[in-house]
XYZ file of C-alpha atoms in Angstrom:
293
model
C 149.408 93.193 184.032
C 151.030 90.770 181.646
C 149.750 89.473 178.361
C 151.041 87.499 175.438
C 151.662 89.497 172.280
C 149.969 87.431 169.591
C 150.986 87.485 165.945
C 147.378 86.882 164.854
C 144.332 89.111 165.418
C 142.879 88.947 168.914
C 139.497 87.227 169.351
C 136.415 89.369 170.040
C 136.120 87.765 173.503
C 139.117 88.361 175.790
C 139.820 86.267 178.868
C 141.155 87.970 181.988
C 142.478 86.059 184.982
C 144.698 86.819 187.972
C 148.231 86.015 189.013
C 147.256 83.210 191.397
C 146.673 81.102 188.268
C 150.433 80.345 188.339
C 150.483 80.277 184.542
C 153.696 79.276 182.783
C 155.012 81.721 180.161
C 152.717 81.821 177.137
C 153.929 80.348 173.872
C 154.980 82.984 171.336
C 152.212 84.040 168.981
C 149.353 82.896 171.210
C 146.550 84.987 172.682
C 146.661 83.764 176.253
C 144.677 85.175 179.152
C 145.383 88.692 180.374
C 146.843 88.393 183.893
C 146.063 90.968 186.594
C 148.407 90.783 189.615
C 147.277 90.429 193.206
C 149.262 92.237 195.896
C 151.667 91.120 198.610
C 151.875 93.484 201.570
C 155.308 93.505 203.228
C 156.997 95.728 205.820
C 158.633 97.688 202.986
C 155.363 98.311 201.151
C 152.936 96.822 198.661
C 154.165 94.622 195.803
C 152.423 93.334 192.676
C 153.101 89.627 192.462
C 154.917 88.552 189.353
C 155.792 92.177 188.627
C 157.533 93.569 191.725
C 157.893 90.353 193.719
C 158.704 86.782 192.675
C 157.755 83.641 194.627
C 161.394 82.940 195.532
C 161.603 86.327 197.240
C 158.477 85.495 199.256
C 160.083 82.302 200.541
C 163.240 84.208 201.500
C 161.269 86.918 203.321
C 159.160 84.439 205.294
C 162.231 82.431 206.254
C 163.830 85.699 207.422
C 160.878 86.221 209.771
C 158.868 88.805 207.818
C 155.082 88.748 208.210
C 153.464 89.015 204.806
C 149.804 89.568 204.031
C 148.001 89.731 200.715
C 145.356 91.775 198.953
C 143.099 91.458 195.932
C 143.737 93.727 192.933
C 142.166 97.188 193.194
C 139.036 97.339 190.989
C 140.829 99.981 188.913
C 143.488 97.442 187.884
C 140.741 95.181 186.581
C 138.994 98.126 184.920
C 142.252 98.938 183.102
C 142.445 95.341 181.856
C 138.910 95.645 180.501
C 139.661 98.995 178.841
C 142.773 97.543 177.249
C 140.716 94.621 175.961
C 138.231 97.018 174.374
C 141.078 99.019 172.845
C 142.392 95.817 171.257
C 139.008 95.089 169.690
C 137.220 92.988 172.311
C 133.431 93.052 172.276
C 133.143 91.093 175.535
C 135.321 89.980 178.446
C 135.261 86.776 180.474
C 137.006 87.253 183.840
C 138.032 83.978 185.517
C 139.405 84.295 189.049
C 140.463 82.415 192.147
C 137.863 81.145 194.588
C 135.610 83.843 195.963
C 135.669 82.016 199.307
C 139.407 82.751 199.582
C 139.650 86.226 198.057
C 137.589 89.279 197.168
C 138.983 89.302 193.618
C 135.750 87.940 192.124
C 133.778 90.745 193.768
C 136.319 93.340 192.608
C 136.010 91.997 189.056
C 132.222 92.226 189.211
C 132.384 95.839 190.422
C 134.836 96.802 187.709
C 132.730 94.983 185.130
C 129.691 97.104 185.936
C 131.569 100.147 184.619
C 133.105 98.477 181.576
C 132.258 99.516 178.015
C 131.556 95.905 177.012
C 129.786 93.037 178.788
C 131.957 91.332 181.418
C 131.099 87.812 182.570
C 132.772 86.912 185.868
C 133.498 83.251 186.649
C 134.332 82.173 190.195
C 136.626 79.217 189.511
C 136.223 78.021 193.127
C 139.855 76.937 192.968
C 143.396 78.342 192.736
C 146.756 77.835 191.014
C 146.607 75.861 187.772
C 143.096 74.714 188.642
C 142.356 78.321 187.742
C 145.128 78.454 185.154
C 143.915 75.466 183.131
C 140.405 76.965 183.173
C 141.656 80.352 181.946
C 143.775 78.753 179.233
C 140.870 76.586 178.055
C 138.605 79.633 178.000
C 141.147 81.595 175.954
C 141.431 78.704 173.482
C 137.647 78.589 173.253
C 137.560 82.323 172.547
C 140.285 81.965 169.911
C 138.116 79.333 168.200
C 135.381 81.959 167.800
C 133.000 81.091 170.642
C 130.800 83.770 172.184
C 131.198 85.010 175.758
C 128.573 82.660 177.201
C 130.312 79.609 175.793
C 133.749 80.870 176.835
C 132.502 81.364 180.405
C 130.893 77.910 180.373
C 134.181 76.368 179.224
C 136.066 78.077 182.058
C 133.555 76.810 184.619
C 133.636 73.303 183.105
C 137.408 72.931 183.337
C 137.641 74.581 186.767
C 134.897 72.307 188.069
C 136.755 69.242 186.823
C 139.933 70.106 188.695
C 141.338 68.800 191.934
C 144.044 70.711 193.815
C 145.974 68.762 196.438
C 148.801 70.198 198.508
C 151.168 69.769 201.420
C 152.619 72.474 203.646
C 155.487 72.295 206.109
C 153.460 74.251 208.678
C 149.798 75.166 209.105
C 150.745 78.411 210.835
C 150.760 80.516 207.670
C 147.325 79.300 206.565
C 145.885 79.697 210.039
C 147.225 83.238 210.494
C 145.895 84.256 207.089
C 142.424 82.920 207.867
C 142.488 80.584 204.850
C 142.218 77.346 206.779
C 138.724 75.989 207.361
C 137.484 75.437 210.908
C 137.572 71.678 210.378
C 141.129 71.658 209.123
C 142.278 74.033 211.854
C 140.731 71.780 214.514
C 142.869 68.883 213.342
C 146.028 70.946 213.743
C 149.424 69.472 213.190
C 149.860 66.706 215.726
C 153.365 65.588 216.564
C 154.757 63.634 213.627
C 151.592 64.055 211.528
C 151.410 65.934 208.232
C 148.044 67.082 206.845
C 147.277 66.510 203.174
C 145.030 69.377 202.069
C 142.879 70.184 199.066
C 140.656 72.909 197.659
C 137.096 71.616 197.975
C 133.980 73.700 197.319
C 136.237 76.726 197.017
C 137.813 76.335 200.465
C 140.814 74.616 202.019
C 139.905 71.264 203.537
C 141.868 68.389 205.036
C 141.985 65.163 203.034
C 143.790 63.097 205.642
C 146.693 63.113 208.080
C 149.847 61.204 207.180
C 152.723 60.241 209.463
C 155.778 61.206 207.414
C 156.720 63.486 204.535
C 157.543 60.474 202.361
C 154.149 58.916 203.075
C 152.448 62.254 202.407
C 154.174 62.552 199.028
C 153.198 58.981 198.156
C 149.572 59.696 199.032
C 149.648 62.977 197.096
C 150.846 61.172 193.980
C 148.366 58.313 194.426
C 145.374 60.646 194.747
C 146.514 62.685 191.752
C 146.870 59.558 189.607
C 143.460 58.327 190.783
C 141.782 61.606 189.811
C 143.609 61.791 186.476
C 142.377 58.292 185.707
C 138.808 59.592 185.817
C 139.581 62.379 183.322
C 138.964 62.153 179.599
C 141.956 64.382 178.806
C 143.927 65.003 181.998
C 146.234 67.966 182.450
C 148.562 68.063 185.444
C 150.586 70.787 187.141
C 153.013 70.716 190.049
C 153.673 73.841 192.126
C 156.134 74.561 194.906
C 157.551 77.326 197.064
C 161.255 76.838 197.632
C 161.008 73.079 197.019
C 162.051 72.737 193.380
C 163.803 69.388 193.785
C 160.772 67.800 195.450
C 158.480 69.306 192.804
C 160.630 67.904 189.985
C 160.667 64.478 191.641
C 156.878 64.451 192.027
C 156.449 65.656 188.431
C 158.650 62.793 187.211
C 156.636 60.256 189.177
C 153.411 61.623 187.713
C 154.894 61.633 184.206
C 155.868 57.978 184.595
C 152.458 56.982 185.988
C 150.315 58.988 183.563
C 152.467 59.158 180.429
C 152.167 62.936 180.187
C 154.339 65.952 180.951
C 153.151 67.957 183.980
C 153.524 71.713 184.033
C 155.957 72.678 186.817
C 155.873 76.259 188.129
C 156.501 78.011 191.437
C 153.326 78.719 193.366
C 152.323 82.357 193.023
C 153.740 84.839 195.528
C 150.296 85.457 197.043
C 149.531 81.756 197.478
C 153.056 81.214 198.764
C 152.590 83.883 201.417
C 149.711 81.806 202.824
C 151.156 78.316 202.284
C 154.703 79.080 203.444
C 158.104 77.783 202.299
C 158.220 74.110 201.421
C 154.671 74.024 200.063
C 154.060 71.477 197.317
C 150.875 71.142 195.249
C 149.515 68.984 192.443
C 146.622 70.117 190.250
C 144.700 67.823 187.911
C 142.068 69.074 185.466
C 140.080 67.495 182.666
C 140.465 69.284 179.327
C 138.089 66.854 177.658
C 134.380 67.316 177.238
C 133.023 69.484 174.478
C 134.759 72.846 174.149
C 132.639 75.306 172.211
């Protein structure tokens, strides 16, 4: 697990999330979410993402022909996070995790929470990457402002529900093999010369549309992101990639120019990268407006 080391007292409500949130490094002196790593299963054993295995290594392994699978955190890892929160003075925990339709992490958190010494509220973000990350950060800020666990959980659900996660992959094979592609998206396949633009919708991977070229797909990705951001009161934007840093930086610059804001740019998490494959590129938009408690 990783956690910021704040210079101020920790709030009585601690926020726990998982490594698929793709969070950037926390600012010094802030009480960010506690991050519990998911696992990547490789021929040489099991790795904790972000601890034993970085996204760049996942891209290299896949390109070398390794078959990687993934696993949720053991409930004991989550239980340890809750015990550590209690030891640091927490009187409640809000656990915000990636979509329960894509992973058993939400269920593992609920099981671990039943044995915790303090109340644990589990929020299924119904999304991934910084759709989850923005929600966890907003929840942690809400907790730092003194809100109770119910309001912190509501804030996480509010921000997660406002988000839209759009992404492109170089091949659907990784998603199909991992069982993360919906039946509708899988039926479309990857026709010759056609690239699918995908999104997380209702907690699952769905196809937005098929585009003829990579350039056209990137243009459409940017256009849809700008359109969604325009409906947000206080938009926040992130760009993720796996082995496509130059493309990610170019997309981030286009979004910065269009929206007059600075997107967060981070590699996609190792677990998400294992399913999306090298070359994956994603844009996440969330609304940090509304009424945080």
